[in-house]
XYZ file of C-alpha atoms in Angstrom:
53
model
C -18.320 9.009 -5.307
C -17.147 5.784 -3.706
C -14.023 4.648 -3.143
C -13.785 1.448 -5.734
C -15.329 4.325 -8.123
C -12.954 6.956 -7.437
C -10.186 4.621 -8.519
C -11.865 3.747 -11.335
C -11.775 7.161 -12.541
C -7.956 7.397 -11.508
C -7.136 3.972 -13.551
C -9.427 5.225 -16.956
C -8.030 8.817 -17.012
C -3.834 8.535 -15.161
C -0.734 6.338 -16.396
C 0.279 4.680 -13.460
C 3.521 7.069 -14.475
C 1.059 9.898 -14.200
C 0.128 9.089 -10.333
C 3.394 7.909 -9.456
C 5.261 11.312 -9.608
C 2.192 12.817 -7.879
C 3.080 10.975 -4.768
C 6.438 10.650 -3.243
C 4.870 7.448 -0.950
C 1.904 5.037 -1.871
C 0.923 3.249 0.816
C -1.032 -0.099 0.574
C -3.758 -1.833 3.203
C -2.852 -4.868 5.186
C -5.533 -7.035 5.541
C -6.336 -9.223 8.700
C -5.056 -12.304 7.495
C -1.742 -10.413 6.804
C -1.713 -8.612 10.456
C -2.070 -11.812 11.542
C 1.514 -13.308 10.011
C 2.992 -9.610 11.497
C 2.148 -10.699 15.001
C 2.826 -14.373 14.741
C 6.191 -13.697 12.960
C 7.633 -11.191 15.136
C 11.094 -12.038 14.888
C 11.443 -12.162 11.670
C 10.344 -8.425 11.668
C 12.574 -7.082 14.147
C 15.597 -8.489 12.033
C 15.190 -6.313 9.227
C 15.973 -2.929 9.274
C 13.213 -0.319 9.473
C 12.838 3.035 7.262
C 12.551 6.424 8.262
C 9.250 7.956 6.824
């Protein structure tokens, strides 16, 4: 099973209330263009403050 399938299957048969207390973190895929701002926008970055995982 691919990947866009396997979600598939996870969107037709889960709530998204389902998943969500299956998971106590969902993580999410930054794409180039968005690594991109990270490293040109540094600053910004280090202001905020960061989370322990």
């Amino acid at each position: 099973m691919k990947i866009a399938d396997f979600d598939q299957a996870l969107y037709d048969n889960f709530s998204e209330e389902e998943l969500a207390s299956l998971f106590s973190i969902r993580g999410y895929k930054i794409t180039p263009k968005g690594e991109q701002a990270l490293k040109e926008h540094q600053a910004i970055i280090d202001r905020h403050p960061k989370k322990n995982l």
